C-alpha cells in the first residue's frame, strides 16, 4: 500500500542526539536524530500532558520531563514506569534533505 507522505522539516534542523517538537497536520510530533537516523513519535506522553521534546534523549530512549518515564523511540515501547501505554511512531523518509512522515 502506498504511503501518504507529509513534508515536515529540513533533516539538518533535527538536532543530532537530541529531540525537537513540531506541529504538523494537526499533530504534535517529536523528531529525534540518533547516529544520523531520524525517528518520529507522538510528542505528548501517554502518561500525562507533557511534551517529550522537553525531555532528555539517551541513545534511543526518551525520558519524559514530568515523571521520568521512558519510551524507546524506535518502536514507541514504554520502557520505564510510570508509563504503561506505548506511544505511537511514524514512518520517516528523507528526500532532498527534507524529512517526510507518513500519518496514513
Ligand atoms: Fe510522562 Fe508522567 S507525563 S511520565
PDB file of C-alpha atoms and ligand atoms in Angstrom:
ATOM      1  CA  UNK A   1       0.000   0.000   0.000  1.00  0.00           C
ATOM      2  CA  UNK A   2       1.398   3.424  -0.874  1.00  0.00           C
ATOM      3  CA  UNK A   3       2.104   5.835   1.955  1.00  0.00           C
ATOM      4  CA  UNK A   4       0.861   9.376   2.094  1.00  0.00           C
ATOM      5  CA  UNK A   5       3.961  11.405   2.926  1.00  0.00           C
ATOM      6  CA  UNK A   6       3.877  14.823   4.589  1.00  0.00           C
ATOM      7  CA  UNK A   7       6.897  17.117   4.342  1.00  0.00           C
ATOM      8  CA  UNK A   8       7.867  18.335   7.794  1.00  0.00           C
ATOM      9  CA  UNK A   9      11.264  20.000   8.207  1.00  0.00           C
ATOM     10  CA  UNK A  10      14.821  20.052   6.860  1.00  0.00           C
ATOM     11  CA  UNK A  11      16.753  16.995   8.036  1.00  0.00           C
ATOM     12  CA  UNK A  12      19.553  19.323   9.189  1.00  0.00           C
ATOM     13  CA  UNK A  13      17.104  21.079  11.523  1.00  0.00           C
ATOM     14  CA  UNK A  14      16.684  17.934  13.619  1.00  0.00           C
ATOM     15  CA  UNK A  15      19.487  18.184  16.191  1.00  0.00           C
ATOM     16  CA  UNK A  16      21.948  15.295  16.429  1.00  0.00           C
ATOM     17  CA  UNK A  17      21.382  13.088  19.511  1.00  0.00           C
ATOM     18  CA  UNK A  18      18.531  15.309  20.558  1.00  0.00           C
ATOM     19  CA  UNK A  19      14.822  15.900  20.064  1.00  0.00           C
ATOM     20  CA  UNK A  20      12.708  18.662  18.554  1.00  0.00           C
ATOM     21  CA  UNK A  21       8.937  19.147  18.636  1.00  0.00           C
ATOM     22  CA  UNK A  22       6.967  20.071  15.520  1.00  0.00           C
ATOM     23  CA  UNK A  23       3.286  20.680  14.934  1.00  0.00           C
ATOM     24  CA  UNK A  24       2.217  19.371  11.572  1.00  0.00           C
ATOM     25  CA  UNK A  25      -1.060  18.197  10.051  1.00  0.00           C
ATOM     26  CA  UNK A  26      -2.834  18.862  13.364  1.00  0.00           C
ATOM     27  CA  UNK A  27      -0.431  16.612  15.262  1.00  0.00           C
ATOM     28  CA  UNK A  28       2.236  17.309  17.849  1.00  0.00           C
ATOM     29  CA  UNK A  29       5.205  15.180  16.821  1.00  0.00           C
ATOM     30  CA  UNK A  30       8.660  14.652  18.316  1.00  0.00           C
ATOM     31  CA  UNK A  31      11.562  14.142  15.904  1.00  0.00           C
ATOM     32  CA  UNK A  32      14.834  12.582  17.046  1.00  0.00           C
ATOM     33  CA  UNK A  33      18.193  12.064  15.362  1.00  0.00           C
ATOM     34  CA  UNK A  34      20.434   9.253  16.601  1.00  0.00           C
ATOM     35  CA  UNK A  35      23.614   8.308  14.720  1.00  0.00           C
ATOM     36  CA  UNK A  36      22.311  10.231  11.715  1.00  0.00           C
ATOM     37  CA  UNK A  37      18.980   8.364  11.623  1.00  0.00           C
ATOM     38  CA  UNK A  38      15.718  10.221  12.205  1.00  0.00           C
ATOM     39  CA  UNK A  39      12.800   8.807  14.222  1.00  0.00           C
ATOM     40  CA  UNK A  40       9.343  10.222  14.923  1.00  0.00           C
ATOM     41  CA  UNK A  41       6.857   9.638  17.745  1.00  0.00           C
ATOM     42  CA  UNK A  42       3.851  11.388  19.190  1.00  0.00           C
ATOM     43  CA  UNK A  43       5.142  14.286  21.261  1.00  0.00           C
ATOM     44  CA  UNK A  44       2.606  14.109  24.098  1.00  0.00           C
ATOM     45  CA  UNK A  45       3.412  11.495  26.724  1.00  0.00           C
ATOM     46  CA  UNK A  46       0.868   8.685  27.110  1.00  0.00           C
ATOM     47  CA  UNK A  47       1.023   9.118  30.909  1.00  0.00           C
ATOM     48  CA  UNK A  48       0.160  12.807  31.242  1.00  0.00           C
ATOM     49  CA  UNK A  49       0.278  16.113  29.496  1.00  0.00           C
ATOM     50  CA  UNK A  50       3.990  16.570  28.952  1.00  0.00           C
ATOM     51  CA  UNK A  51       5.859  17.119  25.709  1.00  0.00           C
ATOM     52  CA  UNK A  52       8.618  14.609  25.066  1.00  0.00           C
ATOM     53  CA  UNK A  53      10.591  17.268  23.174  1.00  0.00           C
ATOM     54  CA  UNK A  54      11.203  18.855  26.586  1.00  0.00           C
ATOM     55  CA  UNK A  55      12.640  15.580  27.865  1.00  0.00           C
ATOM     56  CA  UNK A  56      16.071  14.007  27.755  1.00  0.00           C
ATOM     57  CA  UNK A  57      17.220  11.708  24.945  1.00  0.00           C
ATOM     58  CA  UNK A  58      19.654   8.972  25.936  1.00  0.00           C
ATOM     59  CA  UNK A  59      20.580   6.747  22.992  1.00  0.00           C
ATOM     60  CA  UNK A  60      17.261   5.508  21.609  1.00  0.00           C
ATOM     61  CA  UNK A  61      15.325   6.280  24.808  1.00  0.00           C
ATOM     62  CA  UNK A  62      13.442   9.480  25.505  1.00  0.00           C
ATOM     63  CA  UNK A  63      12.797  10.363  29.136  1.00  0.00           C
ATOM     64  CA  UNK A  64       9.614  12.283  29.826  1.00  0.00           C
ATOM     65  CA  UNK A  65      10.280  15.597  31.599  1.00  0.00           C
ATOM     66  CA  UNK A  66       7.343  15.233  34.002  1.00  0.00           C
ATOM     67  CA  UNK A  67       7.721  11.878  35.797  1.00  0.00           C
ATOM     68  CA  UNK A  68      10.794  10.452  34.060  1.00  0.00           C
ATOM     69  CA  UNK A  69       9.007   7.577  32.337  1.00  0.00           C
ATOM     70  CA  UNK A  70      10.721   6.402  29.140  1.00  0.00           C
ATOM     71  CA  UNK A  71       9.937   5.255  25.611  1.00  0.00           C
ATOM     72  CA  UNK A  72      12.061   3.534  23.012  1.00  0.00           C
ATOM     73  CA  UNK A  73      11.841   5.921  20.038  1.00  0.00           C
ATOM     74  CA  UNK A  74      12.345   3.083  17.513  1.00  0.00           C
ATOM     75  CA  UNK A  75       9.087   1.300  18.266  1.00  0.00           C
ATOM     76  CA  UNK A  76       7.289   3.507  20.810  1.00  0.00           C
ATOM     77  CA  UNK A  77       7.573   0.882  23.540  1.00  0.00           C
ATOM     78  CA  UNK A  78       7.141   2.109  27.122  1.00  0.00           C
ATOM     79  CA  UNK A  79      10.385   1.076  28.826  1.00  0.00           C
ATOM     80  CA  UNK A  80      10.196   2.696  32.259  1.00  0.00           C
ATOM     81  CA  UNK A  81       7.480   3.335  34.876  1.00  0.00           C
ATOM     82  CA  UNK A  82       5.217   5.129  35.430  1.00  0.00           C
ATOM     83  CA  UNK A  83       4.454   4.871  31.699  1.00  0.00           C
ATOM     84  CA  UNK A  84       2.470   1.751  30.850  1.00  0.00           C
ATOM     85  CA  UNK A  85       0.999   2.666  27.473  1.00  0.00           C
ATOM     86  CA  UNK A  86       3.229   2.608  24.397  1.00  0.00           C
ATOM     87  CA  UNK A  87       3.409   5.692  22.215  1.00  0.00           C
ATOM     88  CA  UNK A  88       2.894   5.926  18.509  1.00  0.00           C
ATOM     89  CA  UNK A  89       5.723   6.047  15.976  1.00  0.00           C
ATOM     90  CA  UNK A  90       5.577   7.279  12.386  1.00  0.00           C
ATOM     91  CA  UNK A  91       7.431   6.088   9.277  1.00  0.00           C
ATOM     92  CA  UNK A  92      10.172   8.529   8.248  1.00  0.00           C
ATOM     93  CA  UNK A  93      11.809   9.105   4.894  1.00  0.00           C
ATOM     94  CA  UNK A  94      14.419  11.645   3.858  1.00  0.00           C
ATOM     95  CA  UNK A  95      14.280  13.058   0.363  1.00  0.00           C
ATOM     96  CA  UNK A  96      16.209  16.024  -0.966  1.00  0.00           C
ATOM     97  CA  UNK A  97      17.393  16.816   2.549  1.00  0.00           C
ATOM     98  CA  UNK A  98      13.807  17.085   3.850  1.00  0.00           C
ATOM     99  CA  UNK A  99      12.058  14.906   6.407  1.00  0.00           C
ATOM    100  CA  UNK A 100       8.750  13.323   5.407  1.00  0.00           C
ATOM    101  CA  UNK A 101       6.387  11.484   7.754  1.00  0.00           C
ATOM    102  CA  UNK A 102       3.585   9.082   6.939  1.00  0.00           C
ATOM    103  CA  UNK A 103       0.497   9.697   9.059  1.00  0.00           C
ATOM    104  CA  UNK A 104      -1.511   7.124   6.978  1.00  0.00           C
TER     105      UNK A 104
HETATM  106 FE1  LIG B   1       5.241  11.444  31.076  1.00  0.00          FE
HETATM  107 FE2  LIG B   1       4.164  11.158  33.512  1.00  0.00          FE
HETATM  108  S1  LIG B   1       3.641  12.595  31.977  1.00  0.00           S
HETATM  109  S2  LIG B   1       5.838  10.069  32.671  1.00  0.00           S
END
